[in-house]
mmCIF file with all atom_site columns, C-alpha atoms in Angstrom:
data_model
loop_
_atom_site.group_PDB
_atom_site.id
_atom_site.type_symbol
_atom_site.label_atom_id
_atom_site.label_alt_id
_atom_site.label_comp_id
_atom_site.label_asym_id
_atom_site.label_entity_id
_atom_site.label_seq_id
_atom_site.pdbx_PDB_ins_code
_atom_site.Cartn_x
_atom_site.Cartn_y
_atom_site.Cartn_z
_atom_site.occupancy
_atom_site.B_iso_or_equiv
_atom_site.pdbx_formal_charge
_atom_site.auth_seq_id
_atom_site.auth_comp_id
_atom_site.auth_asym_id
_atom_site.auth_atom_id
_atom_site.pdbx_PDB_model_num
ATOM 1   C CA . MET A 1 1   ? 34.483 0.955   163.625 1.00 76.00 ? 1   MET A CA 1
ATOM 2   C CA . THR A 1 2   ? 34.217 2.310   159.667 1.00 77.00 ? 2   THR A CA 1
ATOM 3   C CA . LYS A 1 3   ? 32.450 -0.087  157.597 1.00 83.00 ? 3   LYS A CA 1
ATOM 4   C CA . PHE A 1 4   ? 31.884 0.598   154.102 1.00 88.00 ? 4   PHE A CA 1
ATOM 5   C CA . ASN A 1 5   ? 28.571 -0.055  152.357 1.00 86.00 ? 5   ASN A CA 1
ATOM 6   C CA . ASP A 1 6   ? 27.927 -2.727  149.736 1.00 78.00 ? 6   ASP A CA 1
ATOM 7   C CA . GLU A 1 7   ? 28.533 0.061   146.988 1.00 83.00 ? 7   GLU A CA 1
ATOM 8   C CA . GLN A 1 8   ? 31.916 1.258   148.520 1.00 89.00 ? 8   GLN A CA 1
ATOM 9   C CA . LYS A 1 9   ? 33.088 -2.213  148.515 1.00 85.00 ? 9   LYS A CA 1
ATOM 10  C CA . LEU A 1 10  ? 32.265 -3.244  144.916 1.00 80.00 ? 10  LEU A CA 1
ATOM 11  C CA . GLN A 1 11  ? 34.031 -0.419  143.824 1.00 87.00 ? 11  GLN A CA 1
ATOM 12  C CA . LEU A 1 12  ? 36.814 -0.677  146.062 1.00 89.00 ? 12  LEU A CA 1
ATOM 13  C CA . ASN A 1 13  ? 36.745 -4.179  144.699 1.00 84.00 ? 13  ASN A CA 1
ATOM 14  C CA . SER A 1 14  ? 36.468 -3.546  141.196 1.00 87.00 ? 14  SER A CA 1
ATOM 15  C CA . PRO A 1 15  ? 39.308 -3.179  138.600 1.00 89.00 ? 15  PRO A CA 1
ATOM 16  C CA . LEU A 1 16  ? 41.367 -0.370  137.370 1.00 93.00 ? 16  LEU A CA 1
ATOM 17  C CA . ASN A 1 17  ? 39.725 1.736   134.190 1.00 92.00 ? 17  ASN A CA 1
ATOM 18  C CA . ARG A 1 18  ? 42.686 1.350   131.724 1.00 93.00 ? 18  ARG A CA 1
ATOM 19  C CA . SER A 1 19  ? 41.684 4.793   130.511 1.00 93.00 ? 19  SER A CA 1
ATOM 20  C CA . TYR A 1 20  ? 42.846 6.261   133.644 1.00 94.00 ? 20  TYR A CA 1
ATOM 21  C CA . VAL A 1 21  ? 46.852 4.990   133.162 1.00 93.00 ? 21  VAL A CA 1
ATOM 22  C CA . LYS A 1 22  ? 49.261 7.270   131.800 1.00 93.00 ? 22  LYS A CA 1
ATOM 23  C CA . GLU A 1 23  ? 52.947 6.224   130.798 1.00 92.00 ? 23  GLU A CA 1
ATOM 24  C CA . ARG A 1 24  ? 56.232 7.945   131.150 1.00 88.00 ? 24  ARG A CA 1
ATOM 25  C CA . LYS A 1 25  ? 59.630 7.162   130.724 1.00 85.00 ? 25  LYS A CA 1
ATOM 26  C CA . GLN A 1 26  ? 62.180 7.476   133.429 1.00 76.00 ? 26  GLN A CA 1
ATOM 27  C CA . GLY A 1 27  ? 66.001 5.904   133.790 1.00 75.00 ? 27  GLY A CA 1
ATOM 28  C CA . GLY A 1 28  ? 65.530 4.346   130.268 1.00 80.00 ? 28  GLY A CA 1
ATOM 29  C CA . ARG A 1 29  ? 62.264 2.133   131.664 1.00 85.00 ? 29  ARG A CA 1
ATOM 30  C CA . GLN A 1 30  ? 58.517 2.861   131.149 1.00 86.00 ? 30  GLN A CA 1
ATOM 31  C CA . PHE A 1 31  ? 56.342 3.538   134.155 1.00 89.00 ? 31  PHE A CA 1
ATOM 32  C CA . SER A 1 32  ? 52.679 3.319   134.251 1.00 92.00 ? 32  SER A CA 1
ATOM 33  C CA . TYR A 1 33  ? 50.978 5.610   136.734 1.00 93.00 ? 33  TYR A CA 1
ATOM 34  C CA . ILE A 1 34  ? 47.381 7.462   137.637 1.00 95.00 ? 34  ILE A CA 1
ATOM 35  C CA . GLU A 1 35  ? 47.605 11.233  137.645 1.00 96.00 ? 35  GLU A CA 1
ATOM 36  C CA . GLY A 1 36  ? 47.431 13.200  141.250 1.00 96.00 ? 36  GLY A CA 1
ATOM 37  C CA . TRP A 1 37  ? 43.979 14.325  140.439 1.00 96.00 ? 37  TRP A CA 1
ATOM 38  C CA . GLN A 1 38  ? 42.051 11.404  139.248 1.00 96.00 ? 38  GLN A CA 1
ATOM 39  C CA . VAL A 1 39  ? 43.206 9.766   142.360 1.00 97.00 ? 39  VAL A CA 1
ATOM 40  C CA . ILE A 1 40  ? 41.462 12.852  144.353 1.00 97.00 ? 40  ILE A CA 1
ATOM 41  C CA . ALA A 1 41  ? 38.506 12.330  142.004 1.00 97.00 ? 41  ALA A CA 1
ATOM 42  C CA . GLU A 1 42  ? 38.183 8.310   142.784 1.00 96.00 ? 42  GLU A CA 1
ATOM 43  C CA . ALA A 1 43  ? 38.327 9.084   146.298 1.00 97.00 ? 43  ALA A CA 1
ATOM 44  C CA . ASN A 1 44  ? 35.644 11.873  146.368 1.00 97.00 ? 44  ASN A CA 1
ATOM 45  C CA . ARG A 1 45  ? 33.533 9.310   144.544 1.00 95.00 ? 45  ARG A CA 1
ATOM 46  C CA . ILE A 1 46  ? 33.862 6.427   146.604 1.00 96.00 ? 46  ILE A CA 1
ATOM 47  C CA . PHE A 1 47  ? 34.122 8.050   150.050 1.00 96.00 ? 47  PHE A CA 1
ATOM 48  C CA . GLY A 1 48  ? 32.359 10.830  149.554 1.00 95.00 ? 48  GLY A CA 1
ATOM 49  C CA . TYR A 1 49  ? 33.519 14.823  149.233 1.00 95.00 ? 49  TYR A CA 1
ATOM 50  C CA . ASP A 1 50  ? 33.235 14.407  153.392 1.00 94.00 ? 50  ASP A CA 1
ATOM 51  C CA . GLY A 1 51  ? 34.221 10.875  153.848 1.00 95.00 ? 51  GLY A CA 1
ATOM 52  C CA . TRP A 1 52  ? 37.992 11.300  153.572 1.00 97.00 ? 52  TRP A CA 1
ATOM 53  C CA . GLN A 1 53  ? 40.624 13.390  154.605 1.00 96.00 ? 53  GLN A CA 1
ATOM 54  C CA . ARG A 1 54  ? 44.831 13.643  154.258 1.00 97.00 ? 54  ARG A CA 1
ATOM 55  C CA . GLU A 1 55  ? 47.634 15.405  156.328 1.00 97.00 ? 55  GLU A CA 1
ATOM 56  C CA . THR A 1 56  ? 51.106 16.196  155.425 1.00 97.00 ? 56  THR A CA 1
ATOM 57  C CA . ILE A 1 57  ? 53.157 14.428  158.223 1.00 98.00 ? 57  ILE A CA 1
ATOM 58  C CA . PHE A 1 58  ? 56.272 15.926  157.045 1.00 97.00 ? 58  PHE A CA 1
ATOM 59  C CA . ALA A 1 59  ? 57.866 17.493  154.065 1.00 97.00 ? 59  ALA A CA 1
ATOM 60  C CA . THR A 1 60  ? 61.562 18.047  154.222 1.00 98.00 ? 60  THR A CA 1
ATOM 61  C CA . VAL A 1 61  ? 64.407 19.249  151.602 1.00 98.00 ? 61  VAL A CA 1
ATOM 62  C CA . VAL A 1 62  ? 66.829 16.545  150.801 1.00 97.00 ? 62  VAL A CA 1
ATOM 63  C CA . ALA A 1 63  ? 68.681 18.374  147.985 1.00 97.00 ? 63  ALA A CA 1
ATOM 64  C CA . ASP A 1 64  ? 69.057 22.519  147.053 1.00 97.00 ? 64  ASP A CA 1
ATOM 65  C CA . TYR A 1 65  ? 71.452 22.752  144.342 1.00 97.00 ? 65  TYR A CA 1
ATOM 66  C CA . GLU A 1 66  ? 72.786 25.165  141.402 1.00 96.00 ? 66  GLU A CA 1
ATOM 67  C CA . ARG A 1 67  ? 72.315 23.238  138.127 1.00 95.00 ? 67  ARG A CA 1
ATOM 68  C CA . GLU A 1 68  ? 72.378 24.245  134.811 1.00 94.00 ? 68  GLU A CA 1
ATOM 69  C CA . ILE A 1 69  ? 69.100 23.859  132.602 1.00 93.00 ? 69  ILE A CA 1
ATOM 70  C CA . GLY A 1 70  ? 67.751 22.683  129.290 1.00 89.00 ? 70  GLY A CA 1
ATOM 71  C CA . GLU A 1 71  ? 70.011 22.581  125.855 1.00 89.00 ? 71  GLU A CA 1
ATOM 72  C CA . ASN A 1 72  ? 71.065 25.976  126.341 1.00 91.00 ? 72  ASN A CA 1
ATOM 73  C CA . LYS A 1 73  ? 72.328 25.034  130.022 1.00 93.00 ? 73  LYS A CA 1
ATOM 74  C CA . LEU A 1 74  ? 70.923 28.175  131.751 1.00 95.00 ? 74  LEU A CA 1
ATOM 75  C CA . PRO A 1 75  ? 71.695 28.890  135.146 1.00 96.00 ? 75  PRO A CA 1
ATOM 76  C CA . GLY A 1 76  ? 69.234 27.620  137.486 1.00 97.00 ? 76  GLY A CA 1
ATOM 77  C CA . PHE A 1 77  ? 68.184 24.887  140.823 1.00 97.00 ? 77  PHE A CA 1
ATOM 78  C CA . GLY A 1 78  ? 67.382 21.538  141.344 1.00 97.00 ? 78  GLY A CA 1
ATOM 79  C CA . VAL A 1 79  ? 65.518 21.000  144.306 1.00 98.00 ? 79  VAL A CA 1
ATOM 80  C CA . THR A 1 80  ? 64.371 17.157  146.008 1.00 98.00 ? 80  THR A CA 1
ATOM 81  C CA . TYR A 1 81  ? 61.446 16.562  148.983 1.00 98.00 ? 81  TYR A CA 1
ATOM 82  C CA . VAL A 1 82  ? 60.769 13.812  150.609 1.00 98.00 ? 82  VAL A CA 1
ATOM 83  C CA . CYS A 1 83  ? 57.413 13.793  152.254 1.00 98.00 ? 83  CYS A CA 1
ATOM 84  C CA . LYS A 1 84  ? 54.802 11.777  154.155 1.00 98.00 ? 84  LYS A CA 1
ATOM 85  C CA . VAL A 1 85  ? 51.158 12.273  154.081 1.00 98.00 ? 85  VAL A CA 1
ATOM 86  C CA . ARG A 1 86  ? 48.392 10.511  155.690 1.00 98.00 ? 86  ARG A CA 1
ATOM 87  C CA . VAL A 1 87  ? 44.813 9.624   154.735 1.00 98.00 ? 87  VAL A CA 1
ATOM 88  C CA . THR A 1 88  ? 42.174 9.231   157.033 1.00 97.00 ? 88  THR A CA 1
ATOM 89  C CA . VAL A 1 89  ? 38.894 7.620   156.102 1.00 96.00 ? 89  VAL A CA 1
ATOM 90  C CA . GLY A 1 90  ? 36.428 7.262   159.065 1.00 93.00 ? 90  GLY A CA 1
ATOM 91  C CA . ASP A 1 91  ? 38.698 5.698   161.787 1.00 93.00 ? 91  ASP A CA 1
ATOM 92  C CA . ILE A 1 92  ? 41.092 3.847   158.968 1.00 95.00 ? 92  ILE A CA 1
ATOM 93  C CA . VAL A 1 93  ? 44.498 5.493   158.951 1.00 97.00 ? 93  VAL A CA 1
ATOM 94  C CA . ARG A 1 94  ? 46.562 4.808   155.676 1.00 97.00 ? 94  ARG A CA 1
ATOM 95  C CA . GLU A 1 95  ? 50.031 6.657   155.666 1.00 98.00 ? 95  GLU A CA 1
ATOM 96  C CA . GLY A 1 96  ? 52.407 6.338   152.180 1.00 97.00 ? 96  GLY A CA 1
ATOM 97  C CA . CYS A 1 97  ? 56.256 8.122   151.531 1.00 98.00 ? 97  CYS A CA 1
ATOM 98  C CA . GLY A 1 98  ? 57.072 9.793   148.267 1.00 97.00 ? 98  GLY A CA 1
ATOM 99  C CA . SER A 1 99  ? 59.629 12.140  146.659 1.00 97.00 ? 99  SER A CA 1
ATOM 100 C CA . GLY A 1 100 ? 59.374 15.039  144.407 1.00 97.00 ? 100 GLY A CA 1
ATOM 101 C CA . HIS A 1 101 ? 61.937 16.938  142.200 1.00 96.00 ? 101 HIS A CA 1
ATOM 102 C CA . GLY A 1 102 ? 61.903 20.423  140.986 1.00 97.00 ? 102 GLY A CA 1
ATOM 103 C CA . ILE A 1 103 ? 63.786 22.384  138.665 1.00 96.00 ? 103 ILE A CA 1
ATOM 104 C CA . ASP A 1 104 ? 63.605 26.010  137.590 1.00 96.00 ? 104 ASP A CA 1
ATOM 105 C CA . ARG A 1 105 ? 65.708 29.335  137.209 1.00 95.00 ? 105 ARG A CA 1
ATOM 106 C CA . ASP A 1 106 ? 64.244 30.444  140.358 1.00 96.00 ? 106 ASP A CA 1
ATOM 107 C CA . ARG A 1 107 ? 64.760 28.503  143.150 1.00 96.00 ? 107 ARG A CA 1
ATOM 108 C CA . GLY A 1 108 ? 61.413 29.680  144.758 1.00 96.00 ? 108 GLY A CA 1
ATOM 109 C CA . LEU A 1 109 ? 59.716 27.883  142.020 1.00 97.00 ? 109 LEU A CA 1
ATOM 110 C CA . ALA A 1 110 ? 62.103 25.040  142.229 1.00 97.00 ? 110 ALA A CA 1
ATOM 111 C CA . HIS A 1 111 ? 60.958 24.006  145.843 1.00 98.00 ? 111 HIS A CA 1
ATOM 112 C CA . GLU A 1 112 ? 57.204 24.628  145.139 1.00 97.00 ? 112 GLU A CA 1
ATOM 113 C CA . SER A 1 113 ? 57.177 21.940  142.061 1.00 97.00 ? 113 SER A CA 1
ATOM 114 C CA . ALA A 1 114 ? 59.256 19.996  144.309 1.00 98.00 ? 114 ALA A CA 1
ATOM 115 C CA . ILE A 1 115 ? 57.030 19.559  147.773 1.00 97.00 ? 115 ILE A CA 1
ATOM 116 C CA . LYS A 1 116 ? 53.766 19.889  145.235 1.00 97.00 ? 116 LYS A CA 1
ATOM 117 C CA . GLU A 1 117 ? 55.115 16.550  143.667 1.00 97.00 ? 117 GLU A CA 1
ATOM 118 C CA . ALA A 1 118 ? 56.170 15.000  146.626 1.00 98.00 ? 118 ALA A CA 1
ATOM 119 C CA . GLU A 1 119 ? 52.803 15.489  148.441 1.00 98.00 ? 119 GLU A CA 1
ATOM 120 C CA . THR A 1 120 ? 50.934 14.366  145.372 1.00 97.00 ? 120 THR A CA 1
ATOM 121 C CA . ASP A 1 121 ? 53.380 11.019  145.256 1.00 97.00 ? 121 ASP A CA 1
ATOM 122 C CA . ALA A 1 122 ? 52.872 10.349  148.910 1.00 98.00 ? 122 ALA A CA 1
ATOM 123 C CA . MET A 1 123 ? 49.161 10.958  149.099 1.00 98.00 ? 123 MET A CA 1
ATOM 124 C CA . LYS A 1 124 ? 48.916 8.266   145.981 1.00 97.00 ? 124 LYS A CA 1
ATOM 125 C CA . ARG A 1 125 ? 50.755 5.654   147.903 1.00 97.00 ? 125 ARG A CA 1
ATOM 126 C CA . ALA A 1 126 ? 48.554 5.953   150.763 1.00 98.00 ? 126 ALA A CA 1
ATOM 127 C CA . LEU A 1 127 ? 45.695 5.914   148.690 1.00 97.00 ? 127 LEU A CA 1
ATOM 128 C CA . MET A 1 128 ? 46.833 2.612   146.845 1.00 96.00 ? 128 MET A CA 1
ATOM 129 C CA . THR A 1 129 ? 46.319 0.459   149.783 1.00 96.00 ? 129 THR A CA 1
ATOM 130 C CA . PHE A 1 130 ? 42.535 0.935   149.543 1.00 95.00 ? 130 PHE A CA 1
ATOM 131 C CA . GLY A 1 131 ? 42.570 -0.873  146.284 1.00 93.00 ? 131 GLY A CA 1
ATOM 132 C CA . ASN A 1 132 ? 42.411 -1.108  142.265 1.00 93.00 ? 132 ASN A CA 1
ATOM 133 C CA . PRO A 1 133 ? 40.665 1.727   141.570 1.00 94.00 ? 133 PRO A CA 1
ATOM 134 C CA . PHE A 1 134 ? 44.032 3.910   143.084 1.00 96.00 ? 134 PHE A CA 1
ATOM 135 C CA . GLY A 1 135 ? 46.334 2.522   141.232 1.00 94.00 ? 135 GLY A CA 1
ATOM 136 C CA . LEU A 1 136 ? 46.833 -1.154  143.188 1.00 94.00 ? 136 LEU A CA 1
ATOM 137 C CA . ALA A 1 137 ? 46.649 -2.720  140.191 1.00 93.00 ? 137 ALA A CA 1
ATOM 138 C CA . LEU A 1 138 ? 49.803 -0.920  138.610 1.00 93.00 ? 138 LEU A CA 1
ATOM 139 C CA . TYR A 1 139 ? 51.980 -3.054  140.986 1.00 90.00 ? 139 TYR A CA 1
ATOM 140 C CA . ASP A 1 140 ? 51.178 -6.159  139.498 1.00 88.00 ? 140 ASP A CA 1
ATOM 141 C CA . LYS A 1 141 ? 53.776 -6.556  136.389 1.00 86.00 ? 141 LYS A CA 1
ATOM 142 C CA . GLU A 1 142 ? 50.639 -8.479  134.534 1.00 87.00 ? 142 GLU A CA 1
ATOM 143 C CA . GLN A 1 143 ? 48.316 -5.686  135.090 1.00 89.00 ? 143 GLN A CA 1
ATOM 144 C CA . SER A 1 144 ? 45.768 -8.490  135.388 1.00 87.00 ? 144 SER A CA 1
ATOM 145 C CA . ASN A 1 145 ? 43.069 -5.997  136.906 1.00 88.00 ? 145 ASN A CA 1
ATOM 146 C CA . VAL A 1 146 ? 43.801 -3.108  134.665 1.00 91.00 ? 146 VAL A CA 1
ATOM 147 C CA . VAL A 1 147 ? 40.894 -3.574  132.473 1.00 90.00 ? 147 VAL A CA 1
ATOM 148 C CA . ASP A 1 148 ? 39.019 -1.546  129.557 1.00 92.00 ? 148 ASP A CA 1
ATOM 149 C CA . GLU A 1 149 ? 35.763 0.445   129.937 1.00 87.00 ? 149 GLU A CA 1
ATOM 150 C CA . SER A 1 150 ? 33.241 -2.541  128.852 1.00 90.00 ? 150 SER A CA 1
ATOM 151 C CA . GLU A 1 151 ? 35.349 -5.473  130.878 1.00 88.00 ? 151 GLU A CA 1
ATOM 152 C CA . LEU A 1 152 ? 34.904 -2.843  133.892 1.00 84.00 ? 152 LEU A CA 1
ATOM 153 C CA . ARG A 1 153 ? 31.285 -2.697  133.390 1.00 86.00 ? 153 ARG A CA 1
ATOM 154 C CA . ARG A 1 154 ? 30.578 -6.319  133.015 1.00 88.00 ? 154 ARG A CA 1
ATOM 155 C CA . ARG A 1 155 ? 32.660 -6.912  135.951 1.00 83.00 ? 155 ARG A CA 1
ATOM 156 C CA . GLN A 1 156 ? 31.094 -4.720  137.883 1.00 81.00 ? 156 GLN A CA 1
ATOM 157 C CA . ALA A 1 157 ? 27.652 -5.843  136.948 1.00 85.00 ? 157 ALA A CA 1
ATOM 158 C CA . LEU A 1 158 ? 29.093 -9.449  138.258 1.00 87.00 ? 158 LEU A CA 1
ATOM 159 C CA . ALA A 1 159 ? 29.998 -8.424  141.348 1.00 83.00 ? 159 ALA A CA 1
ATOM 160 C CA . PRO A 1 160 ? 26.556 -8.151  143.431 1.00 85.00 ? 160 PRO A CA 1
ATOM 161 C CA . ARG A 1 161 ? 25.674 -11.870 142.008 1.00 89.00 ? 161 ARG A CA 1
ATOM 162 C CA . ARG A 1 162 ? 29.013 -13.113 142.843 1.00 87.00 ? 162 ARG A CA 1
ATOM 163 C CA . ALA A 1 163 ? 28.739 -11.791 146.351 1.00 86.00 ? 163 ALA A CA 1
ATOM 164 C CA . GLU A 1 164 ? 25.227 -13.635 146.403 1.00 92.00 ? 164 GLU A CA 1
ATOM 165 C CA . PHE A 1 165 ? 26.518 -16.443 145.318 1.00 94.00 ? 165 PHE A CA 1
ATOM 166 C CA . ILE A 1 166 ? 29.326 -16.529 147.887 1.00 93.00 ? 166 ILE A CA 1
ATOM 167 C CA . GLU A 1 167 ? 26.862 -16.099 150.833 1.00 93.00 ? 167 GLU A CA 1
ATOM 168 C CA . HIS A 1 168 ? 24.758 -18.967 149.164 1.00 95.00 ? 168 HIS A CA 1
ATOM 169 C CA . LEU A 1 169 ? 27.981 -21.168 149.596 1.00 96.00 ? 169 LEU A CA 1
ATOM 170 C CA . LYS A 1 170 ? 29.051 -20.682 153.182 1.00 94.00 ? 170 LYS A CA 1
ATOM 171 C CA . ALA A 1 171 ? 25.260 -21.304 154.192 1.00 95.00 ? 171 ALA A CA 1
ATOM 172 C CA . THR A 1 172 ? 25.547 -24.513 151.967 1.00 96.00 ? 172 THR A CA 1
ATOM 173 C CA . ILE A 1 173 ? 28.620 -25.797 153.867 1.00 96.00 ? 173 ILE A CA 1
ATOM 174 C CA . ASN A 1 174 ? 27.322 -24.995 157.223 1.00 94.00 ? 174 ASN A CA 1
ATOM 175 C CA . GLU A 1 175 ? 24.174 -27.433 156.613 1.00 94.00 ? 175 GLU A CA 1
ATOM 176 C CA . PHE A 1 176 ? 26.177 -30.280 155.642 1.00 94.00 ? 176 PHE A CA 1
ATOM 177 C CA . THR A 1 177 ? 26.186 -33.362 158.574 1.00 92.00 ? 177 THR A CA 1
ATOM 178 C CA . SER A 1 178 ? 28.616 -35.370 156.498 1.00 92.00 ? 178 SER A CA 1
ATOM 179 C CA . ARG A 1 179 ? 32.178 -34.966 155.738 1.00 91.00 ? 179 ARG A CA 1
ATOM 180 C CA . GLU A 1 180 ? 31.889 -36.996 153.456 1.00 92.00 ? 180 GLU A CA 1
ATOM 181 C CA . ARG A 1 181 ? 29.585 -35.736 151.288 1.00 93.00 ? 181 ARG A CA 1
ATOM 182 C CA . LEU A 1 182 ? 30.855 -31.887 151.768 1.00 94.00 ? 182 LEU A CA 1
ATOM 183 C CA . GLY A 1 183 ? 34.132 -33.118 150.350 1.00 92.00 ? 183 GLY A CA 1
ATOM 184 C CA . GLU A 1 184 ? 32.374 -34.482 146.886 1.00 93.00 ? 184 GLU A CA 1
ATOM 185 C CA . TRP A 1 185 ? 30.031 -31.450 146.951 1.00 95.00 ? 185 TRP A CA 1
ATOM 186 C CA . TRP A 1 186 ? 33.066 -29.199 146.909 1.00 95.00 ? 186 TRP A CA 1
ATOM 187 C CA . ASN A 1 187 ? 35.299 -31.481 144.681 1.00 94.00 ? 187 ASN A CA 1
ATOM 188 C CA . SER A 1 188 ? 32.429 -31.895 142.176 1.00 95.00 ? 188 SER A CA 1
ATOM 189 C CA . GLU A 1 189 ? 32.922 -30.865 138.931 1.00 95.00 ? 189 GLU A CA 1
ATOM 190 C CA . GLY A 1 190 ? 29.652 -28.870 139.101 1.00 95.00 ? 190 GLY A CA 1
ATOM 191 C CA . GLN A 1 191 ? 30.925 -26.731 141.902 1.00 95.00 ? 191 GLN A CA 1
ATOM 192 C CA . LYS A 1 192 ? 34.496 -26.122 140.297 1.00 94.00 ? 192 LYS A CA 1
ATOM 193 C CA . ALA A 1 193 ? 32.386 -24.819 137.207 1.00 95.00 ? 193 ALA A CA 1
ATOM 194 C CA . ALA A 1 194 ? 29.946 -22.645 139.610 1.00 94.00 ? 194 ALA A CA 1
ATOM 195 C CA . ARG A 1 195 ? 33.089 -21.107 140.701 1.00 94.00 ? 195 ARG A CA 1
ATOM 196 C CA . ARG A 1 196 ? 34.740 -20.344 137.587 1.00 92.00 ? 196 ARG A CA 1
ATOM 197 C CA . ARG A 1 197 ? 31.463 -18.809 136.149 1.00 92.00 ? 197 ARG A CA 1
ATOM 198 C CA . TYR A 1 198 ? 30.945 -16.489 138.921 1.00 91.00 ? 198 TYR A CA 1
ATOM 199 C CA . GLU A 1 199 ? 34.935 -15.743 138.757 1.00 88.00 ? 199 GLU A CA 1
ATOM 200 C CA . LEU A 1 200 ? 35.556 -16.369 142.195 1.00 86.00 ? 200 LEU A CA 1
ATOM 201 C CA . SER A 1 201 ? 39.326 -15.035 142.908 1.00 79.00 ? 201 SER A CA 1
ATOM 202 C CA . ASP A 1 202 ? 42.081 -16.948 144.232 1.00 79.00 ? 202 ASP A CA 1
ATOM 203 C CA . TYR A 1 203 ? 41.179 -15.310 147.756 1.00 76.00 ? 203 TYR A CA 1
ATOM 204 C CA . GLU A 1 204 ? 37.740 -16.061 147.933 1.00 86.00 ? 204 GLU A CA 1
ATOM 205 C CA . VAL A 1 205 ? 38.151 -19.669 146.628 1.00 91.00 ? 205 VAL A CA 1
ATOM 206 C CA . ASP A 1 206 ? 40.684 -19.765 149.671 1.00 91.00 ? 206 ASP A CA 1
ATOM 207 C CA . MET A 1 207 ? 38.390 -18.275 151.999 1.00 91.00 ? 207 MET A CA 1
ATOM 208 C CA . LEU A 1 208 ? 35.505 -20.482 151.122 1.00 94.00 ? 208 LEU A CA 1
ATOM 209 C CA . LYS A 1 209 ? 38.168 -23.646 151.247 1.00 94.00 ? 209 LYS A CA 1
ATOM 210 C CA . ALA A 1 210 ? 39.241 -22.623 155.070 1.00 93.00 ? 210 ALA A CA 1
ATOM 211 C CA . LEU A 1 211 ? 35.415 -22.929 155.677 1.00 94.00 ? 211 LEU A CA 1
ATOM 212 C CA . VAL A 1 212 ? 34.946 -26.868 154.096 1.00 94.00 ? 212 VAL A CA 1
ATOM 213 C CA . LEU A 1 213 ? 37.983 -27.670 155.981 1.00 94.00 ? 213 LEU A CA 1
ATOM 214 C CA . ALA A 1 214 ? 36.516 -25.874 159.577 1.00 94.00 ? 214 ALA A CA 1
ATOM 215 C CA . LYS A 1 215 ? 33.329 -27.819 158.828 1.00 94.00 ? 215 LYS A CA 1
ATOM 216 C CA . ALA A 1 216 ? 35.204 -31.227 157.834 1.00 92.00 ? 216 ALA A CA 1
ATOM 217 C CA . GLU A 1 217 ? 36.868 -30.615 160.850 1.00 91.00 ? 217 GLU A CA 1
ATOM 218 C CA . GLN A 1 218 ? 33.850 -30.374 163.218 1.00 90.00 ? 218 GLN A CA 1
ATOM 219 C CA . LEU A 1 219 ? 32.086 -33.116 161.374 1.00 89.00 ? 219 LEU A CA 1
ATOM 220 C CA . GLY A 1 220 ? 34.929 -35.578 162.173 1.00 82.00 ? 220 GLY A CA 1
ATOM 221 C CA . VAL A 1 221 ? 35.226 -34.364 165.750 1.00 57.00 ? 221 VAL A CA 1
ATOM 222 C CA . PHE A 1 222 ? 31.072 -34.837 165.991 1.00 45.00 ? 222 PHE A CA 1
ATOM 223 C CA . ALA A 1 223 ? 31.532 -38.480 164.403 1.00 41.00 ? 223 ALA A CA 1
ATOM 224 C CA . HIS A 1 224 ? 34.603 -39.324 166.840 1.00 40.00 ? 224 HIS A CA 1
ATOM 225 C CA . GLU A 1 225 ? 32.096 -37.866 170.069 1.00 38.00 ? 225 GLU A CA 1
ATOM 226 C CA . ALA A 1 226 ? 29.033 -40.138 168.813 1.00 32.00 ? 226 ALA A CA 1
#
């Protein structure tokens, strides 16, 4: 089973660097996106050049028609492909579907443009499932995990200490022998302040809270048996 090392986990849990985000207008709306080359560069950086691979499962033409191009309404072609790409990292497999559109006076060039765009779109959707650095952060309308370079470095510097803090909390929870004292400790202002100071995510807090509840239930059973 594939296990990411600590540095890879740090990178995968990091926010998205705002400088990587581009904007485009489509259908009267503004969209944020990451360019395909940037996603590949991030995969090479985090997984290693020989640590991942991609495979096109299928690429199918769904539209191929004559159309006018540009203000001069020159004769040309419009082509659309849909595509599925599989990304494999060790024994972890993720798939994504995408589409691509090509417009050119030459039908062959329209096909080339469309299939390239479809493969890139599908690859980006597959890699997105690995975390914020691959564009997952852009699916949040608030983009709370899209940050400037300085904030990114600050969060990355805090991450190892946060991991140590979480492990310390896990060990502390396990050491309690009193259900009442466990509850008092977890709900104390000092503990709440510490969790804020280390900027624990909602997921991390919920995970720790589940451990507290499980330990409290265990202590309650022990007390009943005694």
